[in-house]
Amino acid sequence: MRYFSIIFVLCLTLSMVQAQQTSFVNPFIGTSDDHGQTDPSATIPFGMIKPGPETIPRGNGGYDYQSQQLKGFSQTRMSGVGCIGVGGNLLIIPFVGTACKTLKMDKASETAIPGYYSVTLDNQLKVEITTGRTAAIYRFTYPATETAGIKINFKHSYGKHIAEEHSIIGDNAVKGFVRSACTCDLGSYKFYYYIEKDKSTYKPEDNDSELLWKFQTEPNEQIILKIGLSSVSAEEAEANLKKECSNQSFEQIRTNARIAWENLLGQIQVETSDEDLKTSFYTRLYHACQTPFTINDYSGSYKGSDGKVYSQQLPYYHGWSIWDTYRTKYPLLSIVCPMEYKHMISSLAELYKQGKPRSATKTEPFLTTRTEHSIITILDALQKGMFDGSLDELLPLMLKEAEDISNDSPDKALERGYDFWGVSELAGKMGNKELKKEFSLRSKEYRPIWLQKFKDIGPTSDIMHGDGLYEGTIWQYRWFVPHDFDWVIATLGSKKKVLSELDYFFENNLFNMGNQPDIHVPFLYYYLGAPWKTQKLVRQILLEPTTNYYGTHEKWEKPYIGKIFNTTPQGYLKEMDDDAGTMSSWFVLSSIGLFPVCPGIPYYWINAPVFDTVTLHPTSQQEFKIHVNRPDAECIYIQKAILNGKVLNRSWLSYDEIMQGGDLTLELGKLPNKHWGHNTDFIKSLFKK
């Protein structure tokens, strides 16, 4: 495909001038136990195939850093999602001796960097993996043995295995498809593969859903195994493999993967003497750019969620977790990689035409999770000038989705109100005044429920799943009406009253950074004209030990007191899934001092960055630079902001101001400047446009 050729050339060019951001990425961060559910698989940005290790026991991405035992190496996964994860297909098991023996790792040999994974097993068999977008290449280095081999398990998956078919081609290749359940066993996906190896062998053994290749090896003999994927057919999978792997060596493919990551990570350059902080930052940015997957074949073909085959030369993205990612990830990607972001939004719009449900269909072309709040995601892109599709065609489909949004629990009522507001705003963009008015009124239907359940806080307000809430407490969901927060302020009586209650919320450790429903709440102080409170609080969450009482489903008897974001395998708070990069994106945005006001409104709060300098490259022609004048480490409060040489008294930037490039200088001091950012009248006007 022409598009991917252009991107590759750009990657090569930009890599010549950018620093080695990949050296600050540690893919093992967040891979231990239930501290992020990330994985160390080899991958390129938004790549379809993600080959990596499967440990015993495993995390949701197939891997647990604490384990020393391996099942083998699978080809698909979705980073950080809940339940038991999704993927884990096509398990490759290299062996010496018997194929049934559990593989044991030499942990000291284990290496993971962007685009590459390697480990040596206790039988001296070395495994190296690198990857392109749709195809992966394995390099196995065997000891001298008469009993070497490779086994493929076609049934292996994290969710329910549904079906598989394979056919052997000669002695060294196999093709077929696998079908497995999506996340939480909701819906299913089916994709095709083509696998080949370069070692002459005896005739392969085909045993039910396992294939066994046996061979002899000389000392340090290397065997190459290649795997191509497609959502359309095994023939397209083979063509994808040949496009990416046929004329390039293992090392060339590995270099290409590194260059792709350098190009993307280099879109944000941060300067600090704290290398641990830099590692945390670039690893989180790396985690944010794992999904969605680009699933076009190089011919342009792909399957939609309706099971039909489509074709386009521009990238088609799939693999959504929007209930999480609309909050932080897509507002981040709109700045970091606007061209890719624009194609993601177009792909999301196409999903509506394919009959998009809130979760997965039974005919998904690849791994996916959930798509609630797509309305807000598309609205946000439209407000940023990043959606070129037809609202005439799309809005009726969104209306149908909006009418089907559940209202059977207090949290869903609040979320539905937000989506109804999104429909109203989209209708306004079309000039449909009646529909805009109708859904503006309906966006307020949550208010009686809010008054009943959330206005008066009592003894039951700190119960996880209380009143049927999904994942959180009354306290935590209370603030989730970003489109109507002025009404909340008026209902509680005054900004002073809300400030007092927010202070109580944080001072009594009622906040849960481990899950999404209240991750925007630290920034609500901006709405109240007290941004200095956010500046202190967010810095604490990013860098300092805090007291945390909440997991995903319960409040702990004893709190965890420590840092939420670490650069160890326990890289996130206990039970804190990264959720397809949502939490990583929160870290990235918060740490560079730009946080979305309210997805659907194209503005970002200006917070105090934790870096000395932040340089954004939103386009190849533009650069937006944030200079931080911090006399010493105790200076954490914004005293003065200067945008392009002019004093800036407001506490927000528009998306356009960032994307057009420029210079923002922030003067920091030890004491709060309670005059800077105090006026919030402009925010009201945003919601009236």
XYZ file of C-alpha atoms in Angstrom:
689
model
C 0.000 0.000 0.000
C 1.328 3.417 -0.995
C 0.449 5.029 2.335
C 2.608 2.627 4.336
C 5.541 3.116 1.938
C 5.350 6.879 2.514
C 5.272 6.418 6.277
C 8.307 4.147 6.122
C 10.307 6.756 4.190
C 9.275 9.434 6.689
C 10.372 7.169 9.525
C 13.797 6.750 7.956
C 14.179 10.487 7.403
C 13.022 11.655 10.819
C 15.105 9.079 12.633
C 18.232 10.783 11.362
C 17.508 13.924 13.372
C 15.673 12.716 16.463
C 17.114 11.492 19.726
C 16.914 7.863 20.695
C 13.655 7.948 22.633
C 13.432 4.157 22.376
C 16.328 3.877 24.822
C 13.967 5.256 27.489
C 11.255 2.649 26.866
C 11.073 -0.317 29.221
C 8.333 -2.707 27.992
C 8.530 -4.667 31.257
C 6.923 -1.764 33.170
C 3.440 -2.843 34.231
C 3.885 -6.547 33.438
C 4.020 -7.911 36.992
C 0.978 -9.533 38.594
C -2.017 -7.153 38.436
C -0.116 -3.874 38.103
C -1.066 -2.675 34.612
C -1.607 -5.862 32.567
C 0.842 -4.686 29.896
C 3.168 -7.006 27.974
C 6.688 -7.069 26.495
C 5.675 -8.301 23.030
C 7.483 -7.155 19.904
C 5.374 -4.612 18.044
C 5.343 -1.489 15.923
C 3.020 1.485 16.538
C -0.594 0.367 16.059
C 0.632 -2.894 14.527
C -1.746 -5.793 13.979
C 0.579 -8.590 15.056
C 2.099 -8.525 18.553
C 4.217 -11.672 19.072
C 5.361 -12.273 22.609
C 5.859 -14.709 25.491
C 3.136 -16.669 27.292
C 4.078 -17.343 30.896
C 2.693 -19.698 33.546
C 0.854 -18.054 35.260
C 0.060 -15.237 32.884
C -1.355 -11.723 32.989
C -4.083 -10.377 30.715
C -1.504 -9.770 28.008
C -0.174 -13.329 28.337
C 2.788 -12.448 30.514
C 3.701 -12.040 34.170
C 7.198 -10.776 34.902
C 7.404 -12.801 38.117
C 7.080 -16.092 36.266
C 10.043 -18.096 35.029
C 8.033 -20.667 33.083
C 6.800 -20.337 29.528
C 4.022 -21.995 27.561
C 5.415 -20.591 24.334
C 4.920 -17.486 22.201
C 1.577 -16.201 20.894
C 0.904 -13.628 18.168
C -2.044 -11.503 19.330
C -2.938 -9.482 22.418
C -4.500 -6.189 23.502
C -2.502 -4.325 26.107
C -3.955 -3.647 29.530
C -7.602 -4.635 29.044
C -9.753 -6.281 31.694
C -11.455 -9.636 32.331
C -8.886 -12.239 31.228
C -7.634 -10.245 28.265
C -8.133 -10.980 24.584
C -5.885 -12.730 22.057
C -3.180 -15.289 22.769
C -3.612 -17.027 19.411
C -1.251 -19.256 17.433
C 0.989 -20.489 20.249
C 4.496 -21.284 18.971
C 6.502 -23.720 21.125
C 10.147 -24.283 20.153
C 11.687 -27.254 21.916
C 14.702 -29.461 22.474
C 13.879 -32.997 23.526
C 10.133 -33.306 24.102
C 7.468 -30.880 22.922
C 5.496 -31.464 26.118
C 8.121 -30.111 28.475
C 7.488 -26.741 30.138
C 9.914 -24.087 28.936
C 12.004 -22.364 31.581
C 13.496 -18.925 31.054
C 16.910 -17.643 31.947
C 15.508 -14.378 33.321
C 18.909 -12.687 33.161
C 18.889 -13.138 29.387
C 15.429 -11.687 28.838
C 15.366 -8.517 26.719
C 12.515 -6.338 25.504
C 12.858 -3.097 23.558
C 10.406 -1.508 21.127
C 10.052 -3.896 18.193
C 12.139 -6.732 19.657
C 11.934 -9.462 22.316
C 14.515 -12.100 23.208
C 15.033 -14.800 25.831
C 17.270 -17.832 26.262
C 15.701 -20.976 27.685
C 17.333 -23.311 30.174
C 17.983 -25.811 27.364
C 20.200 -23.177 25.670
C 17.627 -22.498 22.965
C 17.571 -18.769 22.207
C 14.359 -17.112 20.969
C 14.351 -13.732 19.217
C 11.284 -11.983 17.809
C 10.804 -8.880 15.722
C 7.903 -7.648 13.695
C 6.341 -5.584 10.977
C 2.757 -4.392 10.894
C 1.024 -7.625 9.812
C 3.869 -10.138 9.949
C 6.370 -11.335 12.548
C 9.682 -13.118 12.232
C 11.161 -15.514 14.809
C 14.842 -16.442 14.952
C 15.500 -19.587 16.994
C 19.121 -20.456 17.796
C 19.359 -24.141 18.726
C 22.097 -26.142 20.422
C 23.362 -29.297 18.715
C 20.626 -31.906 19.072
C 18.870 -34.684 17.211
C 15.549 -33.848 18.851
C 14.773 -30.249 17.973
C 11.410 -28.984 16.870
C 8.611 -26.426 16.759
C 5.032 -27.027 17.806
C 2.055 -24.831 16.924
C -1.091 -24.875 19.039
C -3.998 -23.506 16.995
C -6.544 -23.588 19.844
C -4.710 -21.434 22.363
C -6.472 -18.180 23.318
C -7.240 -16.127 26.430
C -10.989 -16.238 25.947
C -13.136 -19.076 24.700
C -11.724 -20.931 21.692
C -14.472 -21.276 19.096
C -13.007 -22.754 15.925
C -9.890 -23.262 13.849
C -8.962 -24.764 10.510
C -5.509 -25.348 9.095
C -3.984 -26.950 6.044
C -0.366 -28.034 5.599
C 1.530 -26.809 2.554
C 4.477 -29.042 1.718
C 6.860 -29.694 4.591
C 7.482 -26.128 5.761
C 4.272 -24.082 5.731
C 0.760 -24.068 7.132
C -2.205 -21.749 6.665
C -5.701 -21.389 8.106
C -7.863 -19.353 10.448
C -8.683 -19.134 14.135
C -11.826 -17.836 15.814
C -11.955 -16.877 19.494
C -14.109 -14.921 21.917
C -13.476 -11.223 22.468
C -12.899 -9.610 25.861
C -15.119 -11.000 28.631
C -16.344 -13.565 26.060
C -18.566 -10.903 24.457
C -18.668 -11.436 20.706
C -15.905 -13.102 18.720
C -13.206 -12.418 16.160
C -11.822 -14.449 13.273
C -8.575 -13.895 11.412
C -6.381 -15.818 8.969
C -2.705 -16.697 9.014
C 0.143 -18.073 6.933
C 3.203 -19.581 8.671
C 6.436 -20.763 7.059
C 9.892 -21.773 8.204
C 13.184 -22.103 6.383
C 14.458 -25.425 7.782
C 14.095 -28.586 5.731
C 12.317 -31.126 7.869
C 10.605 -34.427 8.076
C 6.966 -34.467 7.110
C 5.097 -32.477 9.816
C 2.891 -34.285 12.288
C -0.711 -33.066 12.360
C -2.481 -33.958 15.594
C -5.973 -32.478 15.939
C -5.293 -28.759 16.556
C -1.521 -29.049 16.896
C 1.213 -29.193 14.304
C 4.656 -30.607 15.061
C 7.828 -30.006 13.073
C 10.820 -32.156 14.141
C 14.402 -31.749 12.927
C 18.079 -32.040 13.857
C 20.311 -29.011 14.466
C 24.008 -28.215 14.499
C 25.578 -26.062 17.251
C 24.095 -22.524 17.160
C 22.018 -23.326 14.093
C 19.430 -20.649 13.404
C 15.892 -21.442 12.259
C 13.693 -18.669 10.877
C 9.920 -18.823 11.295
C 7.626 -16.200 9.736
C 3.954 -15.522 10.442
C 1.604 -13.307 8.440
C -1.922 -12.291 9.475
C -4.991 -11.039 7.608
C -8.613 -10.351 8.473
C -9.666 -11.453 4.962
C -7.973 -14.696 3.888
C -4.946 -16.947 4.270
C -3.850 -15.880 0.773
C -3.798 -12.242 1.883
C -1.905 -13.285 5.027
C 0.746 -14.884 2.820
C 0.928 -11.782 0.648
C 1.318 -9.592 3.745
C 4.122 -11.820 5.001
C 5.971 -11.669 1.707
C 5.539 -7.880 1.536
C 7.081 -7.344 4.950
C 9.534 -10.211 5.343
C 10.578 -11.809 2.050
C 13.327 -9.436 0.968
C 14.540 -8.325 4.380
C 16.667 -9.978 7.027
C 15.720 -10.326 10.679
C 18.021 -7.428 11.537
C 16.559 -5.179 8.829
C 13.028 -5.788 10.113
C 14.184 -5.131 13.662
C 15.771 -1.849 12.549
C 12.589 -0.822 10.736
C 10.566 -1.437 13.890
C 12.934 0.676 15.978
C 12.799 3.494 13.417
C 8.999 3.438 13.442
C 9.016 3.850 17.215
C 11.672 6.576 17.117
C 9.524 8.488 14.666
C 6.417 8.302 16.834
C 7.998 8.782 20.263
C 9.997 11.710 18.897
C 6.776 13.634 18.367
C 7.153 14.678 22.005
C 10.597 15.553 23.314
C 11.014 16.167 27.035
C 14.074 17.489 28.835
C 14.906 16.597 32.420
C 17.906 15.447 34.428
C 15.706 12.724 35.962
C 16.245 9.732 33.672
C 13.820 7.590 35.670
C 11.082 10.146 34.959
C 12.044 10.142 31.289
C 11.778 6.333 31.234
C 8.352 6.520 32.826
C 7.215 9.109 30.293
C 8.361 7.382 27.107
C 7.198 3.977 28.288
C 3.711 5.405 28.951
C 3.686 7.037 25.513
C 4.762 3.674 24.055
C 1.893 1.942 25.888
C -0.582 4.520 24.576
C 0.331 3.700 20.957
C -0.292 -0.054 20.936
C -3.915 0.120 19.770
C -6.077 0.407 17.758
C -4.618 -2.006 15.218
C -4.118 -1.167 11.546
C -5.705 -4.222 9.910
C -5.656 -3.478 6.156
C -3.924 -5.986 3.959
C -1.300 -4.513 1.667
C -3.831 -4.944 -1.128
C -6.094 -2.579 0.836
C -8.658 -5.224 1.794
C -10.064 -5.730 5.291
C -13.135 -7.183 6.909
C -15.578 -5.046 8.818
C -17.358 -5.918 12.033
C -20.302 -7.028 9.907
C -18.202 -9.790 8.331
C -18.147 -8.120 4.896
C -14.972 -7.443 2.926
C -14.074 -3.811 2.200
C -11.083 -2.149 0.594
C -9.319 1.193 0.914
C -5.778 2.410 0.452
C -5.759 4.534 3.615
C -5.282 2.719 6.940
C -8.297 1.060 8.525
C -8.125 0.758 12.314
C -9.798 -1.788 14.555
C -9.493 -2.863 18.205
C -11.415 -0.450 20.407
C -11.750 0.144 24.146
C -13.463 3.516 23.978
C -15.238 3.527 27.354
C -11.712 4.003 28.677
C -9.718 5.637 25.904
C -12.002 8.517 24.876
C -11.119 10.254 28.149
C -7.370 10.679 27.588
C -5.911 8.550 24.817
C -7.637 10.017 21.778
C -7.147 13.614 22.998
C -3.430 12.694 23.272
C -3.209 11.006 19.860
C -4.889 13.991 18.223
C -1.738 15.951 19.145
C 0.968 13.281 18.909
C 0.016 11.644 15.599
C -2.793 13.673 13.987
C -2.663 11.887 10.628
C -3.065 8.452 12.235
C -5.691 9.876 14.610
C -7.709 11.194 11.673
C -7.747 7.730 10.079
C -8.775 6.200 13.417
C -11.773 8.524 13.583
C -12.721 7.677 9.987
C -12.497 3.994 10.871
C -14.725 4.549 13.898
C -17.276 6.276 11.672
C -17.168 3.299 9.287
C -17.908 1.065 12.258
C -21.282 2.780 12.649
C -22.161 1.858 9.071
C -21.286 -1.753 9.880
C -23.870 -1.859 12.703
C -21.655 -0.942 15.662
C -22.914 -2.314 19.023
C -21.589 -1.214 22.442
C -19.472 -4.379 22.673
C -18.134 -6.807 20.094
C -20.196 -8.453 17.349
C -19.967 -12.160 16.532
C -18.131 -11.326 13.300
C -15.260 -9.098 14.370
C -12.251 -9.112 12.028
C -9.758 -8.920 14.896
C -9.405 -8.362 18.649
C -11.620 -5.659 20.169
C -13.357 -4.718 23.418
C -16.013 -1.985 23.636
C -17.143 1.213 21.927
C -19.283 3.275 24.305
C -18.797 7.034 23.941
C -17.860 6.854 20.267
C -20.284 9.779 19.876
C -18.080 11.921 22.114
C -14.921 10.679 20.404
C -16.169 11.655 16.947
C -17.522 14.975 18.229
C -14.111 15.772 19.706
C -12.457 15.046 16.353
C -15.021 17.147 14.488
C -14.432 20.084 16.836
C -10.719 19.774 16.088
C -11.250 19.726 12.322
C -10.090 16.110 12.192
C -13.226 14.433 10.816
C -14.139 14.816 7.144
C -16.998 12.320 7.020
C -20.657 12.965 6.342
C -22.738 13.766 9.416
C -25.873 13.417 7.268
C -25.108 9.721 6.986
C -23.659 9.249 10.445
C -26.019 11.138 12.751
C -29.068 8.849 12.214
C -26.864 5.904 13.211
C -25.720 7.774 16.296
C -29.324 8.584 17.170
C -30.160 4.897 17.062
C -27.210 4.152 19.328
C -28.179 6.941 21.727
C -31.723 5.640 22.034
C -30.361 2.225 22.992
C -28.064 3.511 25.752
C -29.030 1.888 29.036
C -30.393 3.923 31.938
C -30.666 1.135 34.504
C -28.110 2.388 37.042
C -27.093 5.842 38.315
C -23.704 5.822 36.582
C -25.236 4.868 33.240
C -27.718 7.718 33.578
C -24.826 10.167 33.951
C -22.924 8.651 31.025
C -26.017 8.691 28.836
C -26.473 12.389 29.576
C -22.955 13.042 28.300
C -23.627 11.128 25.065
C -26.944 12.965 24.583
C -25.028 16.232 24.915
C -22.686 14.936 22.209
C -25.639 14.235 19.894
C -26.951 17.739 20.566
C -23.614 19.289 19.653
C -23.356 17.230 16.458
C -26.898 18.223 15.486
C -25.916 21.844 16.014
C -22.959 21.390 13.679
C -25.422 20.221 11.027
C -27.687 23.180 11.600
C -30.503 20.958 12.892
C -31.862 23.282 15.580
C -34.776 21.064 16.583
C -32.617 18.013 17.162
C -30.008 20.094 18.965
C -32.671 21.458 21.323
C -34.256 18.037 21.873
C -31.005 16.351 22.874
C -29.802 19.335 24.841
C -32.880 18.827 27.010
C -32.362 15.071 27.106
C -28.743 15.533 28.160
C -30.187 16.893 31.413
C -32.435 13.887 32.079
C -29.828 12.571 34.504
C -30.481 15.464 36.894
C -33.272 13.892 38.994
C -31.104 10.805 39.480
C -28.135 12.979 40.420
C -30.271 14.827 42.957
C -31.512 11.557 44.418
C -28.242 9.606 44.503
C -25.329 12.052 44.346
C -26.298 15.397 45.858
C -26.339 14.448 49.523
C -23.332 12.391 50.558
C -23.904 9.846 53.320
C -22.546 6.641 54.923
C -23.273 4.537 51.806
C -21.483 6.894 49.408
C -18.160 5.092 49.779
C -19.303 1.579 48.821
C -17.830 0.067 45.673
C -20.674 -0.964 43.323
C -23.126 0.742 45.657
C -26.553 1.381 44.058
C -25.516 -0.864 41.166
C -22.607 1.305 40.017
C -20.284 -0.363 37.522
C -16.809 0.189 38.991
C -16.727 2.890 41.610
C -18.489 4.636 44.470
C -21.118 7.381 44.664
C -18.306 9.760 45.633
C -16.269 8.837 42.562
C -19.104 8.898 39.996
C -20.589 12.049 41.501
C -18.388 14.304 39.383
C -18.998 12.600 36.043
C -21.101 15.217 34.263
C -18.351 17.120 32.437
C -20.861 18.649 30.008
C -23.025 20.097 32.799
C -20.699 20.881 35.671
C -22.027 24.426 36.065
C -25.377 22.896 37.032
C -23.646 20.748 39.674
C -21.990 23.871 41.085
C -25.300 25.734 41.173
C -27.087 22.764 42.741
C -24.531 22.410 45.517
C -24.815 26.137 46.158
C -21.591 27.833 45.116
C -18.044 27.334 43.873
C -16.890 27.695 47.467
C -19.123 24.799 48.511
C -17.879 22.580 45.661
C -14.264 23.472 46.469
C -14.844 22.399 50.054
C -16.346 19.078 48.977
C -13.583 18.421 46.453
C -11.005 19.146 49.144
C -12.756 16.651 51.419
C -12.817 14.086 48.594
C -9.048 14.217 48.133
C -7.998 14.832 51.735
C -9.913 11.729 52.838
C -8.464 9.572 50.057
C -11.824 8.909 48.379
C -10.287 9.354 44.906
C -9.433 6.255 42.878
C -6.632 6.708 40.343
C -6.810 2.973 39.684
C -9.899 3.211 37.485
C -11.409 5.583 34.938
C -14.645 7.064 36.382
C -12.946 9.845 38.364
C -9.551 10.313 36.696
C -10.644 13.754 35.447
C -11.587 14.963 38.928
C -8.139 16.375 39.925
C -8.616 18.912 37.114
C -12.061 20.087 38.246
C -10.387 22.765 40.347
C -9.788 24.602 37.062
C -13.558 24.925 36.570
C -13.741 26.470 40.029
C -11.055 29.082 39.436
C -8.524 27.352 41.699
C -6.017 25.759 39.281
C -3.231 25.894 41.880
C -4.965 23.089 43.738
C -4.757 20.908 40.638
C -1.111 21.836 40.113
C -0.146 20.513 43.544
C -2.421 17.476 43.452
C -1.469 16.255 39.986
C 2.238 16.551 40.758
C 1.685 14.386 43.837
C -0.165 11.754 41.815
C 2.533 11.733 39.134
C 5.647 11.734 41.304
C 5.029 11.267 45.004
C 3.748 8.589 47.396
C 0.001 8.846 47.952
C -2.571 6.940 49.993
C -4.805 4.676 47.910
C -7.710 2.551 49.145
C -9.393 1.286 45.998
C -9.049 -1.549 43.564
C -11.355 -2.112 40.625
C -14.104 -3.786 42.634
C -13.527 -3.180 46.340
C -12.143 -0.853 48.951
C -9.153 -2.332 50.735
C -8.994 -2.560 54.526
C -5.395 -1.385 54.461
C -4.345 1.279 51.972
C -1.427 1.138 49.597
C 0.857 4.050 50.420
C 3.363 4.676 47.659
C 3.801 5.970 44.146
C 1.054 5.183 41.653
C 3.328 5.230 38.585
C 6.615 3.329 38.885
C 9.325 2.221 36.473
C 9.376 -1.368 37.699
C 7.356 -4.375 36.508
C 4.882 -3.268 39.197
C 4.526 -0.096 37.198
C 0.978 0.835 38.113
C -1.218 0.821 41.193
C -2.446 -2.640 42.238
C -5.479 -3.693 40.116
C -4.918 -0.683 37.843
C -5.253 -1.921 34.271
C -3.636 0.388 31.745
C -6.833 -0.170 29.711
C -5.454 0.131 26.189
C -3.265 3.085 27.142
C -5.861 5.174 29.011
C -3.835 5.479 32.204
C -0.577 5.920 30.319
C -2.185 8.753 28.360
C -3.323 10.386 31.611
C 0.303 10.321 32.769
C 1.655 11.722 29.495
C -0.875 14.561 29.244
C -0.637 15.469 32.922
C 3.150 15.420 32.938
C 3.516 17.753 29.938
C 0.926 20.138 31.387
C -1.901 19.747 28.850
C -5.117 18.004 29.879
C -8.433 17.902 27.963
C -11.060 20.213 29.451
C -13.886 17.908 28.399
C -13.668 15.520 25.415
C -15.997 17.040 22.852
C -14.622 20.533 23.604
C -11.276 21.176 21.805
C -9.425 22.786 24.699
C -6.732 21.665 27.144
C -6.041 22.906 30.671
C -2.541 24.335 31.166
C -0.952 22.547 34.102
C 2.607 22.798 35.412
C 4.778 20.238 33.530
C 7.124 18.051 35.541
C 9.802 18.559 32.859
C 12.126 21.493 32.173
C 11.114 21.702 28.532
C 8.464 19.989 26.422
C 8.598 20.129 22.627
C 5.653 18.885 20.580
C 5.885 18.205 16.867
C 2.201 18.110 15.863
C 3.183 18.301 12.185
C 6.465 18.150 10.305
C 6.241 21.926 9.795
C 5.156 22.993 13.286
C 6.685 22.898 16.747
C 4.973 23.819 20.011
C 7.431 24.351 22.834
C 6.703 24.679 26.546
C 9.494 26.320 28.564
C 9.329 25.845 32.325
C 11.166 28.345 34.495
C 11.442 26.572 37.853
C 13.973 28.238 40.211
C 14.048 25.137 42.417
C 12.211 21.854 42.971
C 9.715 23.392 45.407
C 8.400 25.739 42.716
C 5.300 23.878 41.537
C 2.708 26.651 41.048
C 2.165 28.635 37.846
C 2.842 32.323 38.511
C 2.696 33.600 34.956
C 2.106 32.256 31.443
C 3.395 33.826 28.237
C 2.120 32.556 24.875
C 4.070 33.699 21.818
C 5.392 36.733 23.656
C 2.062 37.843 25.166
C 0.929 37.409 28.775
C -1.732 34.697 29.023
C -4.125 35.064 31.944
C -6.427 32.193 30.997
C -5.662 28.635 32.045
C -6.374 26.794 28.784
C -5.172 26.425 25.214
C -7.221 25.544 22.184
C -6.310 22.542 20.069
C -5.650 24.898 17.153
C -3.222 26.981 19.208
C -1.193 23.872 19.962
C -1.284 22.507 16.414
C -0.296 25.831 14.836
C 2.930 25.781 16.819
C 4.402 28.393 19.106
C 6.040 28.989 22.458
C 4.499 28.829 25.903
C 6.620 29.952 28.848
C 5.485 29.083 32.358
C 6.989 30.836 35.377
C 6.684 28.647 38.490
C 6.897 29.650 42.150
C 6.704 28.151 45.638
C 3.382 29.749 46.558
C 0.113 29.660 44.606
C -0.732 32.634 42.410
C -4.463 32.746 43.073
C -5.033 35.357 40.380
C -3.706 33.331 37.450
C -6.450 31.261 35.828
C -9.039 32.508 38.319
C -11.540 33.712 35.714
C -13.559 30.783 34.326
C -16.259 32.724 32.455
C -14.815 31.590 29.134
C -15.572 27.963 30.010
C -19.295 28.692 30.133
C -19.133 30.129 26.635
C -17.535 26.916 25.338
C -20.606 24.909 26.258
C -22.954 27.458 24.708
C -21.330 27.521 21.267
